[in-house]
Amino acid sequence: MLTKLTGGRVYDPAHGIDGQVMDLYIRDGRLIARPRDDEKVSKEYDLRGKVVMAGAIDMHTHIGGGKVNIARMMLPEDHRADPVAHSELCRAGCGHVAPSTLTTGYRYAEMGYTAGFEPAILPVNARQAHLEMGDTPIIDKGGYAMLGSDDYFLRMLTAKKDQNAINDYVAWTLHASQAIGIKVVNPGGISAFKFNQRALDLDAQHAYYQVSPRDVLKSLSRAVHELGIAHPLHVHANNLGVPGNLDTTLKTMGASEGYPLHLTHIQFHSYGTEGDRKFSSGAAAIAEAINQHQHISADVGQILFGQTVTASGDSMRQHANAGLANPSKSVIMDIECDAGCGVVPFKYRDQNFVNALQWAIGLEIFLLVDDPWRIFLTTDHPNGAPFTSYPHLIRLLMDKSFRNDMFTKLNLDAQAMSTLANINREYSLYEIAIMTRAGAAKLVGLHDRGHLGVGAAADITVYTEDADREKMFSKPDYVFKDGTLVVRNGQVVQVTWGSTHTVRPEFDRSVEQDLRAHFDRYHTMKLDHVKVSDDEIAEGGRGRVQVQPCLGRREKTR
């Protein structure tokens, strides 16, 4: 079957195409250069005057796993909200901040998103995460496996195991958990919390293992690089949300000694201590450092006002924030020898000084980082705001007058502490396409997604141009998933099941000998039960596993 998309204005930054009028051809779910001479078009869409982009990719969104389910259970009233009116409810500050799997897939597709990546898959809980993601329709999925506070890895650092042994363990973890990248949360800090440490800065020593977060970052970032994994080490840095954590974040950028790092939800790590309230914006310093350090990328984790729920593996920081819960309830827990979990409901208010300044800090970072290929649009769903608020966030970035209008409604003291109103930059459609499509695909390592070149998966979103960018990005005319029309005029018309993306770097299989002994002695779960098979992910025909290549960057050291 041959489908033709005629005359749309195409934005495809991966190929330098900035609003060029083009025809696109789809055959068997893939984009082709042109049809054969004897081939007839089966279906044609007239897209003249429309904006055409690849399907959007959310490279950091909590959509599967234990803490997501806890968040859903803690806010049962959230699921009784009208799913049809979801986008309006989110902007009003209520409704579906922890949506069900079904609602998640529908809402992403209805905004033009065709892929979302869970940023914190705990290896011992990977099966649960994949079951939930597998129950999420339409969009492609994947995740980053959490390491860095697990006892096995910290024991390796304490024993000064060589880098090759650590690389083998990291690669085994990726295989077992069917992940596409590696995430570290509060490096070493989740484990330190179990030993009654309530803070752990970059060069502080773990009370039991006598290793520092810097040691963790250097070892894991090197492992990810040497294994040829496309996505850099995904870093939730130490001291999240702590005034003055700006210094920790700047030091963290150098902790990998030049190996690539991706700093996630960086807004929460960009706080100074200036002013009477000892809380200020560090956005300018953070943006300048990102601009100078080419090995650093970041997503923002923008907060937007209204009710949400914070869900994180960072049990140390979630324990510290539990007193701020709204509604007043929380869950803080330890998870075997791997990590921890904290779920705390929270409501951001525009008249609260700290919340208002957080809002401004995130936007300052977006607007001050020069390279849209190294900064990414996220709200750390649901921590900063639900993902359904993305169209609103895009308008804030593209429309200075709208942004300034919103700024004038903030807490007056926060306005006085921010330079946001003085920043004139407005994102272009091309830059939005980089940040939400081409750049995200490149960062995660999706070689056949995020672009509209020959051979790419036909994940395509079509919008009607509108000066109100929020309206434009809230309701696409068409969304195609692998060549199938799944959304028309902002409504799902066909349910499909996306792929789960993984990487499988080479490693020495003998690593399992010591791992098996460790699991037998310390875990309640057997080693073989940790491994998630392809058949489990593709069970019932709901999707398939797609292995993305690991492109080695240098010779192996053995």
mmCIF file with all atom_site columns, C-alpha atoms in Angstrom, residues 251-422:
data_model
loop_
_atom_site.group_PDB
_atom_site.id
_atom_site.type_symbol
_atom_site.label_atom_id
_atom_site.label_alt_id
_atom_site.label_comp_id
_atom_site.label_asym_id
_atom_site.label_entity_id
_atom_site.label_seq_id
_atom_site.pdbx_PDB_ins_code
_atom_site.Cartn_x
_atom_site.Cartn_y
_atom_site.Cartn_z
_atom_site.occupancy
_atom_site.B_iso_or_equiv
_atom_site.pdbx_formal_charge
_atom_site.auth_seq_id
_atom_site.auth_comp_id
_atom_site.auth_asym_id
_atom_site.auth_atom_id
_atom_site.pdbx_PDB_model_num
ATOM 1   C CA . LYS A 1 251 ? 30.834 20.500 39.519 1.00 0.00 ? 251 LYS A CA 1
ATOM 2   C CA . THR A 1 252 ? 28.853 17.497 38.270 1.00 0.00 ? 252 THR A CA 1
ATOM 3   C CA . MET A 1 253 ? 29.404 18.641 34.684 1.00 0.00 ? 253 MET A CA 1
ATOM 4   C CA . GLY A 1 254 ? 33.117 18.025 35.170 1.00 0.00 ? 254 GLY A CA 1
ATOM 5   C CA . ALA A 1 255 ? 32.775 14.841 37.210 1.00 0.00 ? 255 ALA A CA 1
ATOM 6   C CA . SER A 1 256 ? 32.806 12.561 34.160 1.00 0.00 ? 256 SER A CA 1
ATOM 7   C CA . GLU A 1 257 ? 36.153 14.006 33.003 1.00 0.00 ? 257 GLU A CA 1
ATOM 8   C CA . GLY A 1 258 ? 34.890 14.622 29.485 1.00 0.00 ? 258 GLY A CA 1
ATOM 9   C CA . TYR A 1 259 ? 32.662 11.589 29.013 1.00 0.00 ? 259 TYR A CA 1
ATOM 10  C CA . PRO A 1 260 ? 29.175 12.661 27.860 1.00 0.00 ? 260 PRO A CA 1
ATOM 11  C CA . LEU A 1 261 ? 26.546 13.325 30.506 1.00 0.00 ? 261 LEU A CA 1
ATOM 12  C CA . HIS A 1 262 ? 22.864 14.137 30.187 1.00 0.00 ? 262 HIS A CA 1
ATOM 13  C CA . LEU A 1 263 ? 21.614 16.145 33.172 1.00 0.00 ? 263 LEU A CA 1
ATOM 14  C CA . THR A 1 264 ? 17.936 15.546 33.652 1.00 0.00 ? 264 THR A CA 1
ATOM 15  C CA . HIS A 1 265 ? 15.240 17.904 35.035 1.00 0.00 ? 265 HIS A CA 1
ATOM 16  C CA . ILE A 1 266 ? 18.001 20.476 35.421 1.00 0.00 ? 266 ILE A CA 1
ATOM 17  C CA . GLN A 1 267 ? 15.593 23.184 36.604 1.00 0.00 ? 267 GLN A CA 1
ATOM 18  C CA . PHE A 1 268 ? 15.473 21.398 39.970 1.00 0.00 ? 268 PHE A CA 1
ATOM 19  C CA . HIS A 1 269 ? 19.290 21.612 40.171 1.00 0.00 ? 269 HIS A CA 1
ATOM 20  C CA . SER A 1 270 ? 19.757 25.313 39.298 1.00 0.00 ? 270 SER A CA 1
ATOM 21  C CA . TYR A 1 271 ? 19.176 27.164 42.564 1.00 0.00 ? 271 TYR A CA 1
ATOM 22  C CA . GLY A 1 272 ? 21.328 29.801 44.226 1.00 0.00 ? 272 GLY A CA 1
ATOM 23  C CA . THR A 1 273 ? 21.133 31.313 47.697 1.00 0.00 ? 273 THR A CA 1
ATOM 24  C CA . GLU A 1 274 ? 20.995 35.030 46.960 1.00 0.00 ? 274 GLU A CA 1
ATOM 25  C CA . GLY A 1 275 ? 18.389 37.380 48.429 1.00 0.00 ? 275 GLY A CA 1
ATOM 26  C CA . ASP A 1 276 ? 16.641 37.615 51.750 1.00 0.00 ? 276 ASP A CA 1
ATOM 27  C CA . ARG A 1 277 ? 14.975 34.233 51.287 1.00 0.00 ? 277 ARG A CA 1
ATOM 28  C CA . LYS A 1 278 ? 18.249 32.520 50.358 1.00 0.00 ? 278 LYS A CA 1
ATOM 29  C CA . PHE A 1 279 ? 16.698 31.178 47.164 1.00 0.00 ? 279 PHE A CA 1
ATOM 30  C CA . SER A 1 280 ? 17.576 32.517 43.726 1.00 0.00 ? 280 SER A CA 1
ATOM 31  C CA . SER A 1 281 ? 17.968 31.613 40.075 1.00 0.00 ? 281 SER A CA 1
ATOM 32  C CA . GLY A 1 282 ? 21.162 29.965 38.893 1.00 0.00 ? 282 GLY A CA 1
ATOM 33  C CA . ALA A 1 283 ? 19.842 29.627 35.345 1.00 0.00 ? 283 ALA A CA 1
ATOM 34  C CA . ALA A 1 284 ? 22.350 31.999 33.749 1.00 0.00 ? 284 ALA A CA 1
ATOM 35  C CA . ALA A 1 285 ? 25.340 30.140 35.193 1.00 0.00 ? 285 ALA A CA 1
ATOM 36  C CA . ILE A 1 286 ? 23.872 26.749 34.276 1.00 0.00 ? 286 ILE A CA 1
ATOM 37  C CA . ALA A 1 287 ? 23.094 27.831 30.704 1.00 0.00 ? 287 ALA A CA 1
ATOM 38  C CA . GLU A 1 288 ? 26.554 29.336 30.277 1.00 0.00 ? 288 GLU A CA 1
ATOM 39  C CA . ALA A 1 289 ? 28.160 26.107 31.472 1.00 0.00 ? 289 ALA A CA 1
ATOM 40  C CA . ILE A 1 290 ? 26.056 24.007 29.073 1.00 0.00 ? 290 ILE A CA 1
ATOM 41  C CA . ASN A 1 291 ? 26.958 26.352 26.228 1.00 0.00 ? 291 ASN A CA 1
ATOM 42  C CA . GLN A 1 292 ? 30.656 25.926 27.028 1.00 0.00 ? 292 GLN A CA 1
ATOM 43  C CA . HIS A 1 293 ? 30.707 22.163 27.659 1.00 0.00 ? 293 HIS A CA 1
ATOM 44  C CA . GLN A 1 294 ? 29.878 20.249 24.505 1.00 0.00 ? 294 GLN A CA 1
ATOM 45  C CA . HIS A 1 295 ? 29.771 16.913 26.341 1.00 0.00 ? 295 HIS A CA 1
ATOM 46  C CA . ILE A 1 296 ? 26.762 18.084 28.395 1.00 0.00 ? 296 ILE A CA 1
ATOM 47  C CA . SER A 1 297 ? 23.110 17.928 27.381 1.00 0.00 ? 297 SER A CA 1
ATOM 48  C CA . ALA A 1 298 ? 20.075 18.527 29.563 1.00 0.00 ? 298 ALA A CA 1
ATOM 49  C CA . ASP A 1 299 ? 16.320 18.403 29.747 1.00 0.00 ? 299 ASP A CA 1
ATOM 50  C CA . VAL A 1 300 ? 14.625 21.111 31.759 1.00 0.00 ? 300 VAL A CA 1
ATOM 51  C CA . GLY A 1 301 ? 11.881 19.554 33.902 1.00 0.00 ? 301 GLY A CA 1
ATOM 52  C CA . GLN A 1 302 ? 9.745  22.671 33.648 1.00 0.00 ? 302 GLN A CA 1
ATOM 53  C CA . ILE A 1 303 ? 7.229  23.234 36.420 1.00 0.00 ? 303 ILE A CA 1
ATOM 54  C CA . LEU A 1 304 ? 3.772  24.545 35.575 1.00 0.00 ? 304 LEU A CA 1
ATOM 55  C CA . PHE A 1 305 ? 1.181  25.614 38.076 1.00 0.00 ? 305 PHE A CA 1
ATOM 56  C CA . GLY A 1 306 ? -1.427 23.266 39.450 1.00 0.00 ? 306 GLY A CA 1
ATOM 57  C CA . GLN A 1 307 ? -1.794 19.886 41.137 1.00 0.00 ? 307 GLN A CA 1
ATOM 58  C CA . THR A 1 308 ? 0.620  17.101 40.355 1.00 0.00 ? 308 THR A CA 1
ATOM 59  C CA . VAL A 1 309 ? 2.473  14.296 42.107 1.00 0.00 ? 309 VAL A CA 1
ATOM 60  C CA . THR A 1 310 ? 6.236  13.931 42.451 1.00 0.00 ? 310 THR A CA 1
ATOM 61  C CA . ALA A 1 311 ? 7.526  10.399 41.904 1.00 0.00 ? 311 ALA A CA 1
ATOM 62  C CA . SER A 1 312 ? 11.219 9.645  42.134 1.00 0.00 ? 312 SER A CA 1
ATOM 63  C CA . GLY A 1 313 ? 13.765 7.013  43.022 1.00 0.00 ? 313 GLY A CA 1
ATOM 64  C CA . ASP A 1 314 ? 15.462 9.708  45.108 1.00 0.00 ? 314 ASP A CA 1
ATOM 65  C CA . SER A 1 315 ? 14.140 8.569  48.482 1.00 0.00 ? 315 SER A CA 1
ATOM 66  C CA . MET A 1 316 ? 16.632 10.840 50.262 1.00 0.00 ? 316 MET A CA 1
ATOM 67  C CA . ARG A 1 317 ? 15.195 14.035 48.762 1.00 0.00 ? 317 ARG A CA 1
ATOM 68  C CA . GLN A 1 318 ? 11.586 12.834 48.728 1.00 0.00 ? 318 GLN A CA 1
ATOM 69  C CA . HIS A 1 319 ? 11.855 12.099 52.468 1.00 0.00 ? 319 HIS A CA 1
ATOM 70  C CA . ALA A 1 320 ? 13.062 15.672 52.983 1.00 0.00 ? 320 ALA A CA 1
ATOM 71  C CA . ASN A 1 321 ? 10.127 17.047 50.962 1.00 0.00 ? 321 ASN A CA 1
ATOM 72  C CA . ALA A 1 322 ? 7.382  14.857 52.424 1.00 0.00 ? 322 ALA A CA 1
ATOM 73  C CA . GLY A 1 323 ? 6.332  17.618 54.815 1.00 0.00 ? 323 GLY A CA 1
ATOM 74  C CA . LEU A 1 324 ? 5.344  19.749 51.800 1.00 0.00 ? 324 LEU A CA 1
ATOM 75  C CA . ALA A 1 325 ? 2.934  17.147 50.430 1.00 0.00 ? 325 ALA A CA 1
ATOM 76  C CA . ASN A 1 326 ? -0.417 18.370 49.108 1.00 0.00 ? 326 ASN A CA 1
ATOM 77  C CA . PRO A 1 327 ? -2.622 16.433 49.772 1.00 0.00 ? 327 PRO A CA 1
ATOM 78  C CA . SER A 1 328 ? -0.820 15.453 52.956 1.00 0.00 ? 328 SER A CA 1
ATOM 79  C CA . LYS A 1 329 ? 0.263  11.897 52.219 1.00 0.00 ? 329 LYS A CA 1
ATOM 80  C CA . SER A 1 330 ? 3.444  10.277 50.945 1.00 0.00 ? 330 SER A CA 1
ATOM 81  C CA . VAL A 1 331 ? 5.226  6.983  50.381 1.00 0.00 ? 331 VAL A CA 1
ATOM 82  C CA . ILE A 1 332 ? 8.959  6.567  51.036 1.00 0.00 ? 332 ILE A CA 1
ATOM 83  C CA . MET A 1 333 ? 10.346 3.079  50.599 1.00 0.00 ? 333 MET A CA 1
ATOM 84  C CA . ASP A 1 334 ? 13.455 0.946  50.214 1.00 0.00 ? 334 ASP A CA 1
ATOM 85  C CA . ILE A 1 335 ? 13.651 -1.503 47.319 1.00 0.00 ? 335 ILE A CA 1
ATOM 86  C CA . GLU A 1 336 ? 15.826 -4.565 47.975 1.00 0.00 ? 336 GLU A CA 1
ATOM 87  C CA . CYS A 1 337 ? 19.520 -3.904 47.391 1.00 0.00 ? 337 CYS A CA 1
ATOM 88  C CA . ASP A 1 338 ? 18.880 -1.766 44.321 1.00 0.00 ? 338 ASP A CA 1
ATOM 89  C CA . ALA A 1 339 ? 17.464 1.652  45.160 1.00 0.00 ? 339 ALA A CA 1
ATOM 90  C CA . GLY A 1 340 ? 14.456 3.340  46.748 1.00 0.00 ? 340 GLY A CA 1
ATOM 91  C CA . CYS A 1 341 ? 11.315 5.259  45.917 1.00 0.00 ? 341 CYS A CA 1
ATOM 92  C CA . GLY A 1 342 ? 9.455  8.344  47.056 1.00 0.00 ? 342 GLY A CA 1
ATOM 93  C CA . VAL A 1 343 ? 6.019  9.543  45.949 1.00 0.00 ? 343 VAL A CA 1
ATOM 94  C CA . VAL A 1 344 ? 4.788  12.905 47.243 1.00 0.00 ? 344 VAL A CA 1
ATOM 95  C CA . PRO A 1 345 ? 1.732  14.773 45.857 1.00 0.00 ? 345 PRO A CA 1
ATOM 96  C CA . PHE A 1 346 ? 2.395  18.460 45.302 1.00 0.00 ? 346 PHE A CA 1
ATOM 97  C CA . LYS A 1 347 ? 0.595  21.587 44.123 1.00 0.00 ? 347 LYS A CA 1
ATOM 98  C CA . TYR A 1 348 ? 2.573  24.384 42.451 1.00 0.00 ? 348 TYR A CA 1
ATOM 99  C CA . ARG A 1 349 ? 1.163  27.894 42.981 1.00 0.00 ? 349 ARG A CA 1
ATOM 100 C CA . ASP A 1 350 ? 1.964  31.028 41.010 1.00 0.00 ? 350 ASP A CA 1
ATOM 101 C CA . GLN A 1 351 ? 1.722  33.184 44.163 1.00 0.00 ? 351 GLN A CA 1
ATOM 102 C CA . ASN A 1 352 ? 4.194  31.040 46.064 1.00 0.00 ? 352 ASN A CA 1
ATOM 103 C CA . PHE A 1 353 ? 7.627  32.699 45.887 1.00 0.00 ? 353 PHE A CA 1
ATOM 104 C CA . VAL A 1 354 ? 9.606  29.469 45.421 1.00 0.00 ? 354 VAL A CA 1
ATOM 105 C CA . ASN A 1 355 ? 7.198  27.916 42.894 1.00 0.00 ? 355 ASN A CA 1
ATOM 106 C CA . ALA A 1 356 ? 7.005  31.116 40.865 1.00 0.00 ? 356 ALA A CA 1
ATOM 107 C CA . LEU A 1 357 ? 10.781 31.416 40.722 1.00 0.00 ? 357 LEU A CA 1
ATOM 108 C CA . GLN A 1 358 ? 11.095 27.741 39.753 1.00 0.00 ? 358 GLN A CA 1
ATOM 109 C CA . TRP A 1 359 ? 8.755  28.428 36.811 1.00 0.00 ? 359 TRP A CA 1
ATOM 110 C CA . ALA A 1 360 ? 10.930 31.345 35.720 1.00 0.00 ? 360 ALA A CA 1
ATOM 111 C CA . ILE A 1 361 ? 14.193 29.406 36.199 1.00 0.00 ? 361 ILE A CA 1
ATOM 112 C CA . GLY A 1 362 ? 13.093 26.652 33.852 1.00 0.00 ? 362 GLY A CA 1
ATOM 113 C CA . LEU A 1 363 ? 12.145 29.097 31.120 1.00 0.00 ? 363 LEU A CA 1
ATOM 114 C CA . GLU A 1 364 ? 15.384 31.031 31.598 1.00 0.00 ? 364 GLU A CA 1
ATOM 115 C CA . ILE A 1 365 ? 17.372 27.844 30.997 1.00 0.00 ? 365 ILE A CA 1
ATOM 116 C CA . PHE A 1 366 ? 15.368 27.026 27.858 1.00 0.00 ? 366 PHE A CA 1
ATOM 117 C CA . LEU A 1 367 ? 15.975 30.499 26.463 1.00 0.00 ? 367 LEU A CA 1
ATOM 118 C CA . LEU A 1 368 ? 19.621 30.940 27.472 1.00 0.00 ? 368 LEU A CA 1
ATOM 119 C CA . VAL A 1 369 ? 20.986 27.620 26.203 1.00 0.00 ? 369 VAL A CA 1
ATOM 120 C CA . ASP A 1 370 ? 22.104 28.322 22.642 1.00 0.00 ? 370 ASP A CA 1
ATOM 121 C CA . ASP A 1 371 ? 22.020 24.846 21.086 1.00 0.00 ? 371 ASP A CA 1
ATOM 122 C CA . PRO A 1 372 ? 18.538 23.297 20.728 1.00 0.00 ? 372 PRO A CA 1
ATOM 123 C CA . TRP A 1 373 ? 20.217 19.952 19.974 1.00 0.00 ? 373 TRP A CA 1
ATOM 124 C CA . ARG A 1 374 ? 21.390 19.785 23.610 1.00 0.00 ? 374 ARG A CA 1
ATOM 125 C CA . ILE A 1 375 ? 18.329 21.030 25.528 1.00 0.00 ? 375 ILE A CA 1
ATOM 126 C CA . PHE A 1 376 ? 15.063 19.102 25.654 1.00 0.00 ? 376 PHE A CA 1
ATOM 127 C CA . LEU A 1 377 ? 11.436 19.861 26.402 1.00 0.00 ? 377 LEU A CA 1
ATOM 128 C CA . THR A 1 378 ? 10.270 17.967 29.482 1.00 0.00 ? 378 THR A CA 1
ATOM 129 C CA . THR A 1 379 ? 8.274  18.570 32.633 1.00 0.00 ? 379 THR A CA 1
ATOM 130 C CA . ASP A 1 380 ? 9.711  15.422 34.216 1.00 0.00 ? 380 ASP A CA 1
ATOM 131 C CA . HIS A 1 381 ? 6.131  14.143 34.009 1.00 0.00 ? 381 HIS A CA 1
ATOM 132 C CA . PRO A 1 382 ? 4.465  14.145 36.454 1.00 0.00 ? 382 PRO A CA 1
ATOM 133 C CA . ASN A 1 383 ? 6.970  15.836 38.784 1.00 0.00 ? 383 ASN A CA 1
ATOM 134 C CA . GLY A 1 384 ? 6.905  19.333 37.307 1.00 0.00 ? 384 GLY A CA 1
ATOM 135 C CA . ALA A 1 385 ? 3.589  19.052 35.480 1.00 0.00 ? 385 ALA A CA 1
ATOM 136 C CA . PRO A 1 386 ? 1.629  16.511 33.422 1.00 0.00 ? 386 PRO A CA 1
ATOM 137 C CA . PHE A 1 387 ? 2.923  15.875 29.901 1.00 0.00 ? 387 PHE A CA 1
ATOM 138 C CA . THR A 1 388 ? -0.371 17.164 28.525 1.00 0.00 ? 388 THR A CA 1
ATOM 139 C CA . SER A 1 389 ? 0.837  20.677 29.357 1.00 0.00 ? 389 SER A CA 1
ATOM 140 C CA . TYR A 1 390 ? 3.482  20.539 26.607 1.00 0.00 ? 390 TYR A CA 1
ATOM 141 C CA . PRO A 1 391 ? 1.477  22.667 24.138 1.00 0.00 ? 391 PRO A CA 1
ATOM 142 C CA . HIS A 1 392 ? 1.235  25.374 26.791 1.00 0.00 ? 392 HIS A CA 1
ATOM 143 C CA . LEU A 1 393 ? 4.982  25.152 27.414 1.00 0.00 ? 393 LEU A CA 1
ATOM 144 C CA . ILE A 1 394 ? 5.719  25.375 23.699 1.00 0.00 ? 394 ILE A CA 1
ATOM 145 C CA . ARG A 1 395 ? 3.690  28.583 23.499 1.00 0.00 ? 395 ARG A CA 1
ATOM 146 C CA . LEU A 1 396 ? 5.676  30.043 26.394 1.00 0.00 ? 396 LEU A CA 1
ATOM 147 C CA . LEU A 1 397 ? 8.863  29.366 24.437 1.00 0.00 ? 397 LEU A CA 1
ATOM 148 C CA . MET A 1 398 ? 7.615  30.631 21.079 1.00 0.00 ? 398 MET A CA 1
ATOM 149 C CA . ASP A 1 399 ? 5.618  33.706 22.139 1.00 0.00 ? 399 ASP A CA 1
ATOM 150 C CA . LYS A 1 400 ? 7.432  36.367 24.183 1.00 0.00 ? 400 LYS A CA 1
ATOM 151 C CA . SER A 1 401 ? 4.363  38.562 24.688 1.00 0.00 ? 401 SER A CA 1
ATOM 152 C CA . PHE A 1 402 ? 2.379  35.611 26.037 1.00 0.00 ? 402 PHE A CA 1
ATOM 153 C CA . ARG A 1 403 ? 5.306  34.623 28.249 1.00 0.00 ? 403 ARG A CA 1
ATOM 154 C CA . ASN A 1 404 ? 5.562  38.144 29.636 1.00 0.00 ? 404 ASN A CA 1
ATOM 155 C CA . ASP A 1 405 ? 1.831  38.235 30.311 1.00 0.00 ? 405 ASP A CA 1
ATOM 156 C CA . MET A 1 406 ? 2.145  35.052 32.345 1.00 0.00 ? 406 MET A CA 1
ATOM 157 C CA . PHE A 1 407 ? 5.200  36.454 34.113 1.00 0.00 ? 407 PHE A CA 1
ATOM 158 C CA . THR A 1 408 ? 3.307  39.533 35.340 1.00 0.00 ? 408 THR A CA 1
ATOM 159 C CA . LYS A 1 409 ? 0.857  37.255 37.188 1.00 0.00 ? 409 LYS A CA 1
ATOM 160 C CA . LEU A 1 410 ? 3.591  35.737 39.366 1.00 0.00 ? 410 LEU A CA 1
ATOM 161 C CA . ASN A 1 411 ? 4.469  36.426 42.961 1.00 0.00 ? 411 ASN A CA 1
ATOM 162 C CA . LEU A 1 412 ? 5.988  39.937 42.926 1.00 0.00 ? 412 LEU A CA 1
ATOM 163 C CA . ASP A 1 413 ? 9.096  38.979 44.903 1.00 0.00 ? 413 ASP A CA 1
ATOM 164 C CA . ALA A 1 414 ? 9.800  36.184 42.419 1.00 0.00 ? 414 ALA A CA 1
ATOM 165 C CA . GLN A 1 415 ? 9.433  38.628 39.532 1.00 0.00 ? 415 GLN A CA 1
ATOM 166 C CA . ALA A 1 416 ? 12.007 40.875 41.164 1.00 0.00 ? 416 ALA A CA 1
ATOM 167 C CA . MET A 1 417 ? 14.488 37.987 41.397 1.00 0.00 ? 417 MET A CA 1
ATOM 168 C CA . SER A 1 418 ? 14.151 36.932 37.748 1.00 0.00 ? 418 SER A CA 1
ATOM 169 C CA . THR A 1 419 ? 15.538 38.268 34.465 1.00 0.00 ? 419 THR A CA 1
ATOM 170 C CA . LEU A 1 420 ? 13.019 36.344 32.368 1.00 0.00 ? 420 LEU A CA 1
ATOM 171 C CA . ALA A 1 421 ? 11.148 39.440 31.158 1.00 0.00 ? 421 ALA A CA 1
ATOM 172 C CA . ASN A 1 422 ? 14.400 40.779 29.671 1.00 0.00 ? 422 ASN A CA 1
#
